[in-house]
Short mmCIF file of C-alpha atoms and ligand atoms in Angstrom, two decimals:
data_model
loop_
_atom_site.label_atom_id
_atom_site.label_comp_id
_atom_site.label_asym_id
_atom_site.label_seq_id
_atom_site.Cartn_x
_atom_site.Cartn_y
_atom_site.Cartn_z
CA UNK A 1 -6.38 -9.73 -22.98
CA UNK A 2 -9.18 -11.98 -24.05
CA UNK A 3 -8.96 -15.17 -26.09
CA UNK A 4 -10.24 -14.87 -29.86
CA UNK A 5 -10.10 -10.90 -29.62
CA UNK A 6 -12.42 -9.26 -31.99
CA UNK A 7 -10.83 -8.05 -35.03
CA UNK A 8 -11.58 -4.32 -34.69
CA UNK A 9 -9.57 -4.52 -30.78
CA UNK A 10 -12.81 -2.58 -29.08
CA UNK A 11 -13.30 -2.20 -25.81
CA UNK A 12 -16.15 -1.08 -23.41
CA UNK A 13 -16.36 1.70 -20.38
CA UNK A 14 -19.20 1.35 -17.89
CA UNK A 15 -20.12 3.45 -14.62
CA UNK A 16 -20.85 1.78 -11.54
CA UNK A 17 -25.08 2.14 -10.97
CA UNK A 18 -26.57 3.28 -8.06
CA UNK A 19 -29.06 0.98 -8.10
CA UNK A 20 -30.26 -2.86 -7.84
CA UNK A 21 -32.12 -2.24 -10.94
CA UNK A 22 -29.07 -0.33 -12.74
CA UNK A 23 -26.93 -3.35 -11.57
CA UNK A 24 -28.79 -6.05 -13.11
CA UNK A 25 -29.27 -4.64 -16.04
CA UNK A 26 -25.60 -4.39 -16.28
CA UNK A 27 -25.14 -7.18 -16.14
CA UNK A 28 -27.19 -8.21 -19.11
CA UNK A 29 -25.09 -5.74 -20.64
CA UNK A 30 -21.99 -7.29 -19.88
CA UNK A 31 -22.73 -10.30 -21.06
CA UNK A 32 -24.15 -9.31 -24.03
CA UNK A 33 -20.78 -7.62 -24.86
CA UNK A 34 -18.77 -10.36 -23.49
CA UNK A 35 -19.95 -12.08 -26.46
CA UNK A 36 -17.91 -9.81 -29.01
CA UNK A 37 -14.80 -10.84 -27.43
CA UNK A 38 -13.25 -7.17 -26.46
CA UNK A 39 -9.92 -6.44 -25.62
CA UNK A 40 -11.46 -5.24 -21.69
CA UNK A 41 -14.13 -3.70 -19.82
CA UNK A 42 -13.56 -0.38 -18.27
CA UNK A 43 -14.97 0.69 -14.59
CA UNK A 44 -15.30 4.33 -14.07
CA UNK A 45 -14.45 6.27 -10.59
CA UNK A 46 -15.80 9.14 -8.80
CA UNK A 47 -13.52 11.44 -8.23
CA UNK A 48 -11.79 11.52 -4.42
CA UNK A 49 -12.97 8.24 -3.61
CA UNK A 50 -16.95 9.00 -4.19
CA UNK A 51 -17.61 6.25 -5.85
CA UNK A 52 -14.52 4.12 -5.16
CA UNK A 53 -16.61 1.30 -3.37
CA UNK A 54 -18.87 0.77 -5.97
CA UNK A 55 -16.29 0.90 -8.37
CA UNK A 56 -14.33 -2.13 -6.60
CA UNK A 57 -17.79 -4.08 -6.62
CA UNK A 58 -18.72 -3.52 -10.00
CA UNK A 59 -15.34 -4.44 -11.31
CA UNK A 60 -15.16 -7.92 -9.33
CA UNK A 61 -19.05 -8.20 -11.20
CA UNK A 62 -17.85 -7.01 -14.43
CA UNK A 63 -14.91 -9.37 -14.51
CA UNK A 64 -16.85 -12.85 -13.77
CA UNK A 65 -17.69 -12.13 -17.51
CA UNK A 66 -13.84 -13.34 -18.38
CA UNK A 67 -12.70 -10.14 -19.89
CA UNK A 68 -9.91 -8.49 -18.28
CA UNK A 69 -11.23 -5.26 -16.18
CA UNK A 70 -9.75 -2.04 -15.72
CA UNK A 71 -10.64 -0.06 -12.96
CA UNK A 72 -10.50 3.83 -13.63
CA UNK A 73 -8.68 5.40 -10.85
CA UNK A 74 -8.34 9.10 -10.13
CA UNK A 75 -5.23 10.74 -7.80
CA UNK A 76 -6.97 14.28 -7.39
CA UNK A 77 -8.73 14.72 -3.13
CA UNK A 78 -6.20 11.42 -2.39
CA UNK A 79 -3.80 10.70 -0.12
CA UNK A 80 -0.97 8.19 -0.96
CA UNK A 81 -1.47 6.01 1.42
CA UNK A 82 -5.15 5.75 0.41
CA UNK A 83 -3.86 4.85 -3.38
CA UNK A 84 -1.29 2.40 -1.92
CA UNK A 85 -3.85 0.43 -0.32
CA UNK A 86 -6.12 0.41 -3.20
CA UNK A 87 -3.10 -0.77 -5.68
CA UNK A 88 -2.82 -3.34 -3.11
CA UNK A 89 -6.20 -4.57 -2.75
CA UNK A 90 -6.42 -4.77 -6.67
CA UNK A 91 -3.49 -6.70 -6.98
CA UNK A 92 -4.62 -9.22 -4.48
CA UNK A 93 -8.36 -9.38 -6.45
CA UNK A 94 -6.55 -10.00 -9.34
CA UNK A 95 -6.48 -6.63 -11.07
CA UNK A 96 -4.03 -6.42 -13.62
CA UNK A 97 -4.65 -3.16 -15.76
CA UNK A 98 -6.23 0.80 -15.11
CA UNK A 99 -6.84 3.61 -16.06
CA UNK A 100 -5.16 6.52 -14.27
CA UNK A 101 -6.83 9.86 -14.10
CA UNK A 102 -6.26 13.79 -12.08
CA UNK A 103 -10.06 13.45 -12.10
CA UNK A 104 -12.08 16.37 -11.23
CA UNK A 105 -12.23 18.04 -7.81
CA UNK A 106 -16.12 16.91 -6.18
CA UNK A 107 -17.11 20.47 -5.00
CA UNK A 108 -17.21 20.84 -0.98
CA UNK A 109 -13.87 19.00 -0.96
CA UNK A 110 -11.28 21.11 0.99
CA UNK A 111 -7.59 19.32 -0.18
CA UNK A 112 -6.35 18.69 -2.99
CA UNK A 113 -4.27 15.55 -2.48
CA UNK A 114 -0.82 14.64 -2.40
CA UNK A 115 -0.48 14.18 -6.24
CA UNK A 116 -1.42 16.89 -8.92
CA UNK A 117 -1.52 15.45 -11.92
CA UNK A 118 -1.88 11.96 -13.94
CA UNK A 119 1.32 12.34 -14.70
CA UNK A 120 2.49 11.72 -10.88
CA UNK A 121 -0.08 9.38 -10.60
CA UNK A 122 1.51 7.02 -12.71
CA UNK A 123 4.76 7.59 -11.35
CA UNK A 124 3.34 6.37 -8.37
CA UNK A 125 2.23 3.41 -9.51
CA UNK A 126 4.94 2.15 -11.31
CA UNK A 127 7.21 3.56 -7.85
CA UNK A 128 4.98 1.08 -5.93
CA UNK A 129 3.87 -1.99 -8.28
CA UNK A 130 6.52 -1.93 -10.53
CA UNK A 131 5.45 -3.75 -14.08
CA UNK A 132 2.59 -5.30 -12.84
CA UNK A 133 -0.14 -2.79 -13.96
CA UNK A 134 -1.17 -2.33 -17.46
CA UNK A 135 -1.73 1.01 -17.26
CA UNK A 136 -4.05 3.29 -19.99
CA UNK A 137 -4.26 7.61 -19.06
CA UNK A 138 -6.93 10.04 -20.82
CA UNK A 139 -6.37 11.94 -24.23
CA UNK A 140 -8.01 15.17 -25.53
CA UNK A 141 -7.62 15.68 -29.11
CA UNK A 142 -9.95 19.10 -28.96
CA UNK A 143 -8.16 20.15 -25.64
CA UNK A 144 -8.30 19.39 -22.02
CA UNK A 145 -11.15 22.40 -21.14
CA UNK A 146 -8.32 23.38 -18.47
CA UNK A 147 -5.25 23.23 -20.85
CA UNK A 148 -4.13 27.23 -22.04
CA UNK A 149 -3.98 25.60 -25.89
CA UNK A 150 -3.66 22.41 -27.22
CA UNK A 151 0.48 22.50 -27.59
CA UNK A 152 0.73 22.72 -23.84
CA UNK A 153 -1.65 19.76 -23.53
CA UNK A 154 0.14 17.43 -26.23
CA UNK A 155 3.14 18.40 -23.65
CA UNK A 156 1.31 17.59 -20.52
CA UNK A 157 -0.09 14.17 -22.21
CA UNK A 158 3.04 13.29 -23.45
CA UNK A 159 4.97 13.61 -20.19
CA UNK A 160 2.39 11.48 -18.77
CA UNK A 161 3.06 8.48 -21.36
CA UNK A 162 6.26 9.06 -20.64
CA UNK A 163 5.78 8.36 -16.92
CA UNK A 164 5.32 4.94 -17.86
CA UNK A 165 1.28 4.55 -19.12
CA UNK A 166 0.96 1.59 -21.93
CA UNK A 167 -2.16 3.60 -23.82
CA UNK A 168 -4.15 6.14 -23.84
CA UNK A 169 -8.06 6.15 -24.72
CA UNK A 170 -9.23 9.64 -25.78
CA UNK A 171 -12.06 11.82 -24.94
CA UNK A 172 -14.91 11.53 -27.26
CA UNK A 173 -15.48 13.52 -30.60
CA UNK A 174 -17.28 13.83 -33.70
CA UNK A 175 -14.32 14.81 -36.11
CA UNK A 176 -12.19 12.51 -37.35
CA UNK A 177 -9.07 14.79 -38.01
CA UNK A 178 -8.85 16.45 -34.03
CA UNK A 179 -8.04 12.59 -33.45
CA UNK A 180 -5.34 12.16 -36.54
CA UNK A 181 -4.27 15.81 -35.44
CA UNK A 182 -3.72 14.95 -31.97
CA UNK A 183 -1.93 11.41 -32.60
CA UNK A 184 0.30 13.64 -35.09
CA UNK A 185 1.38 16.09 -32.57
CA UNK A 186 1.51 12.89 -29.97
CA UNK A 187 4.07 11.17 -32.21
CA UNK A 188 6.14 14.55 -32.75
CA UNK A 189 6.43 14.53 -29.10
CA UNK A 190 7.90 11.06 -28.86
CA UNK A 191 4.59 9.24 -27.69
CA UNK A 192 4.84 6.05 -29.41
CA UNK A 193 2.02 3.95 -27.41
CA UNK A 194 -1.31 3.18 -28.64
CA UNK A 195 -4.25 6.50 -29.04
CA UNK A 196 -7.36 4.68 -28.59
CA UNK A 197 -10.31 6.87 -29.93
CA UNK A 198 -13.02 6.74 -26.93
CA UNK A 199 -16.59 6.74 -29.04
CA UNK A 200 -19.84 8.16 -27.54
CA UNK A 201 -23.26 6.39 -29.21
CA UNK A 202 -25.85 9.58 -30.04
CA UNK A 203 -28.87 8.45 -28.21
CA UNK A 204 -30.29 11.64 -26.41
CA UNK A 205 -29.52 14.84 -27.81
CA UNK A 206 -29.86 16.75 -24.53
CA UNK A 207 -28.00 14.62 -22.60
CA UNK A 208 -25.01 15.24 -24.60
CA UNK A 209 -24.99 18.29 -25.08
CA UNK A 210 -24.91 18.74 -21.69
CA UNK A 211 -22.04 16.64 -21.31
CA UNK A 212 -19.96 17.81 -24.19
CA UNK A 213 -20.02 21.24 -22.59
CA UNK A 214 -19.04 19.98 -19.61
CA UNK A 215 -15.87 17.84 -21.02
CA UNK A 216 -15.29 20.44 -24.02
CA UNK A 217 -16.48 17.61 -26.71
CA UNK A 218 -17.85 19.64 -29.86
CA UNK A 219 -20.34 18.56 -31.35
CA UNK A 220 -20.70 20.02 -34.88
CA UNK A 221 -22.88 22.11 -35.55
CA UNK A 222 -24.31 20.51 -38.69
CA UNK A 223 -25.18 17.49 -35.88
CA UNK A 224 -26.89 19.58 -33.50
CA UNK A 225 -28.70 21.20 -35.94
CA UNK A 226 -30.26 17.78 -37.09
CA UNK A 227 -30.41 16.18 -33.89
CA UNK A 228 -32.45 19.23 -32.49
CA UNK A 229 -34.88 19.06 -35.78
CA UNK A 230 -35.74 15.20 -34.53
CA UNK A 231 -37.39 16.94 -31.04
CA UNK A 232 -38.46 13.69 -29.20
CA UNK A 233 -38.41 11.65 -31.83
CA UNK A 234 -36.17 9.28 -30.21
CA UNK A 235 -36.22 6.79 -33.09
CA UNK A 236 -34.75 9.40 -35.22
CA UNK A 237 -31.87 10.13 -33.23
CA UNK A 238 -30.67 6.73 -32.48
CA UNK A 239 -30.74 5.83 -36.51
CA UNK A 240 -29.22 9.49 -37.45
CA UNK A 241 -26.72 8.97 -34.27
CA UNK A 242 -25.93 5.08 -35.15
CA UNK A 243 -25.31 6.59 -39.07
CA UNK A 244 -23.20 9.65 -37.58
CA UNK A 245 -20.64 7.37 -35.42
CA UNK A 246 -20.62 4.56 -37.68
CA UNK A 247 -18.55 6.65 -40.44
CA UNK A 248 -16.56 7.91 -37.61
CA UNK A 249 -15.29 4.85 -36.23
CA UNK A 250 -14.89 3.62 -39.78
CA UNK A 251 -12.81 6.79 -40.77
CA UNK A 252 -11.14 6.42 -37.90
CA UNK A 253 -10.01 2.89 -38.17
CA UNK A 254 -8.88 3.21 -42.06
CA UNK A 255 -6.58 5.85 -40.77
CA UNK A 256 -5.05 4.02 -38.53
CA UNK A 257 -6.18 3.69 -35.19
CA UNK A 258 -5.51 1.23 -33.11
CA UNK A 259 -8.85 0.27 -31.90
CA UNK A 260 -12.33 1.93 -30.89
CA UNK A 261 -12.87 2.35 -26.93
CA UNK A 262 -16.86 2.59 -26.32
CA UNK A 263 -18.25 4.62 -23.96
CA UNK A 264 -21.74 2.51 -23.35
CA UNK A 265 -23.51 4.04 -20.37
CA UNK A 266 -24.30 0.86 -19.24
CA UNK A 267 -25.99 -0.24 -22.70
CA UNK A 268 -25.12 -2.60 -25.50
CA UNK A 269 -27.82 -1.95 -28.06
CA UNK A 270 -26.27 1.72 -29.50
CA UNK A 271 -22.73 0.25 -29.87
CA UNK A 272 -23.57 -2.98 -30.68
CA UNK A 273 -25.53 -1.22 -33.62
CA UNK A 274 -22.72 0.77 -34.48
CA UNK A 275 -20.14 -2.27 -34.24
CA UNK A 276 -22.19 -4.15 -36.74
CA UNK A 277 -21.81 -1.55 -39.19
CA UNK A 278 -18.00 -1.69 -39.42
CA UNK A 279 -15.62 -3.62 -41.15
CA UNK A 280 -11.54 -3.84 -40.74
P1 FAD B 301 -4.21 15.33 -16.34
O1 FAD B 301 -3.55 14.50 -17.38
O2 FAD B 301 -3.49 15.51 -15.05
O3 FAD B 301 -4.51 16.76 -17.00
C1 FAD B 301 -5.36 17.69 -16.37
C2 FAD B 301 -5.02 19.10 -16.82
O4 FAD B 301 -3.77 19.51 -16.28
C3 FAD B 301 -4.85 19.27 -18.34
O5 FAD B 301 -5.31 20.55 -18.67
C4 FAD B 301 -3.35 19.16 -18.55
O6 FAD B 301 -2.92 19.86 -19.71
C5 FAD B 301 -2.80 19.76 -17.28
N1 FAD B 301 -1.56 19.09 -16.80
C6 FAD B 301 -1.31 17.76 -16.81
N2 FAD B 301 -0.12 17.50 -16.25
C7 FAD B 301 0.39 18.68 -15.86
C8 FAD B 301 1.59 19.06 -15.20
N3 FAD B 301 2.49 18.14 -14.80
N4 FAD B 301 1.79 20.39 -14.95
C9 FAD B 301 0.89 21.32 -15.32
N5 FAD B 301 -0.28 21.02 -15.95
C10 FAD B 301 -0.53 19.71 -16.22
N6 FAD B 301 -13.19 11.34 -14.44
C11 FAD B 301 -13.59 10.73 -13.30
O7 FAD B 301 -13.84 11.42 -12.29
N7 FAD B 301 -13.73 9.37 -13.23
C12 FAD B 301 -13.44 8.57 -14.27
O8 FAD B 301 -13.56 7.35 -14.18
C13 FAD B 301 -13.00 9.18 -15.50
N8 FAD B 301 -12.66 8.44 -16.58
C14 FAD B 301 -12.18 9.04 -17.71
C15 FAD B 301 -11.77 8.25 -18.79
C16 FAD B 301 -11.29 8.83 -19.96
C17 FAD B 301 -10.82 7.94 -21.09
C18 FAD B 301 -11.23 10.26 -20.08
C19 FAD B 301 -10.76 10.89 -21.35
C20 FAD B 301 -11.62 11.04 -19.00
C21 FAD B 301 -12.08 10.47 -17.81
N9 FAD B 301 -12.46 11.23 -16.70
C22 FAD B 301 -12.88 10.61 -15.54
C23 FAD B 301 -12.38 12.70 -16.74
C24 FAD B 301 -11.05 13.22 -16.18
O9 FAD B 301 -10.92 12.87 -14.82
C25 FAD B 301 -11.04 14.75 -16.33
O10 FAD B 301 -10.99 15.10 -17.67
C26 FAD B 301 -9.95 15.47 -15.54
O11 FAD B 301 -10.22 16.88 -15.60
C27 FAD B 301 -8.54 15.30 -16.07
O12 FAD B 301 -7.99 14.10 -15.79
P2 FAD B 301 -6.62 13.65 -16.52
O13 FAD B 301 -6.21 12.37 -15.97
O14 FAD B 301 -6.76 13.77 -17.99
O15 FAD B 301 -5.65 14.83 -15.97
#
C-alpha cells in the first residue's frame, strides 16, 4: 500500500513491452502515475509462461517507482513446480501481492497444466506461501465468454474468493449496473471482499472492438454507433471516450465501489484525463 493513497483508491495495469522504445516510455508512464499516489501497479502475464520473463523485469522496473507491484500470474500450460519456483523467486524480490489468473491456453501448446482453474491456483498459493501474498483474481460482471450463464460464473468466482483471494478487479465494461448486478449476486453468494471495477480509456475505436469481442466486453451500441461516426478523427474519440468513462467511473464510485482499477496500455494521458474529472 502506498503512503498518502489517493482518495478515489485507483490503481494501474500495464503489459510488459516488447521493446526498448515501449520500455522507456513506460517508464515515463510510471512515473507520471506514481505521482497520484495509487493503491499499486499491476504487471500483466502471457499465458504458459510466454511472457513470464518480461513480466519479472518489468515488475522489478515498475516497482523502483515505490508503489507496491503485483505481478499477474496465470496457472493454465504450468506445472507446479514451475509456479513454486516463481512464488519463490517473488518472495525473495520482494513481491508481496498478485493477481492469479486460469489465463488462456497460447495455441500450439499441447498440456494443459497441473491446475485447471484460478480457483486451484490460489489454493496453491496459499498451500505454499501461506499469508504472505496479497492476492487479487479476475471478475466478469457480463460473463466469463466460457461460463454456460452468468449464475454458474458468480458460482465459479465465488469459490475462487473463497479459496482465499483478498479482491477481485473486474473485466472492463461500459454499463454501470452489470457491475452493481454482479457485486449483488457476489454478495448473495457470500463474497464479502472488495469488486474492483477494471476501467478501459476509449482511445481507438477499432482496437476495442476487437478486444471486447475477444474478452466478451459489450460495448453499447449507442457508443459504437458514435465512435464509428468520428472515422479517424482521433481527437473526437479521445474527448467522446474521456466523457463516456468519466460518468462511468463516477456512477460507479457513488454506488459504492471500492475503487477504480485502470487498464492504461502503457499510457497515462487517457486515465489521467479521466481521473481529473472525478470527485469522491
Ligand atoms: P477462472 O476463474 O478459472 O475461470 C475461467 C472459466 O472457467 C470461467 O468460465 C469460469 O466460470 C469457469 N470455472 C472457474 N472455476 C471453475 C471450476 N472450478 N470448475 C468449472 N468451471 C470453472 N490473461 C492473461 O493471459 N494474462 C494476464 O495478465 C491477464 N490479466 C487479467 C486481469 C484481469 C483483471 C482480468 C479480468 C483478466 C485477465 N486476463 C489475463 C484474462 C484471463 O486470463 C482470461 O479471462 C481467462 O480466460 C480466465 O482466467 P480466470 O482467472 O478468470 O479463470
Amino acid at each position: 500500500m502506498s503512503r498518502h493513497e489517493h482518495p478515489l483508491g485507483i490503481s494501474f495495469e500495464f503489459f510488459p513491452p516488447g521493446t526498448d522504445v515501449g520500455r522507456d516510455k513506460l517508464i515515463q508512464t510510471r512515473d507520471e502515475l506514481a505521482a497520484r499516489n495509487p493503491r499499486f501497479f499491476s504487471v500483466t502475464y502471457g499465458a504458459g509462461g510466454s511472457t513470464q520473463a518480461r513480466t519479472r523485469e518489468i515488475v522489478r522496473e515498475v516497482s523502483q517507482s515505490g508503489v507496491t507491484t503485483a505481478p499477474h500470474l496465470s496457472c493454465i500450460g504450468s506445472e507446479k513446480a514451475q509456479l513454486r519456483d516463481l512464488l519463490a523467486q517473488y518472495r525473495e524480490e520482494g513481491v508481496d501481492s498478485l493477481v492469479a489468473l486460469r489465463g488462456d491456453m497460447p495455441s500450439g501448446m499441447a498440456s494443459i497444466g497441473e491446475l485447471r482453474y484460478a480457483n486451484e491456483l490460489v489454493e496453491f498459493i496459499r498451500d505454499e506461501t501461506g499469508d504472505h501474498f496479497n492476492i487479487a483474481v479476475a471478475a466478469y460482471p457480463e460473463s466469463h465468454p466460457q461460463a454456460p450463464n452468468l449464475d454458474r460464473d458468480v458460482e465459479n468466482f465465488a469459490r475462487k474468493m473463497k479459496a482465499g483471494a483478498n479482491m477481485a478487479i473486474t473485466q472492463y465494461f461500459f454499463t454501470a449496473d452489470a457491475y452493481f448486478h454482479f457485486v449483488d449476486k457476489a454478495r448473495a453468494s457470500g463474497v464479502e471482499q472488495p469488486i474492483i471495477p477494471g476501467i478501459m480509456p476509449i482511445t481507438n475505436y477499432t482496437k476495442l472492438a476487437r478486444f471486447s469481442d475477444a474478452c466478451g466486453a459489450e460495448i453499447p451500441r449507442w457508443i459504437r454507433k458514435q465512435l464509428e461516426s468520428y472515422g479517424d478523427d482521433s481527437e473526437a474519440i479521445a474527448d467522446f471516450g474521456t466523457d463516456v468513462v468519466s460518468r462511468l467511473c463516477q456512477r460507479l464510485l457513488d454506488g459504492g465501489a471500492p475503487g477504480l482499477h485502470f487498464y492504461t496500455l502503457n499510457q497515462s494521458k487517457p486515465v489521467l484525463k479521466v481521473v481529473d474529472n472525478l470527485s469522491g
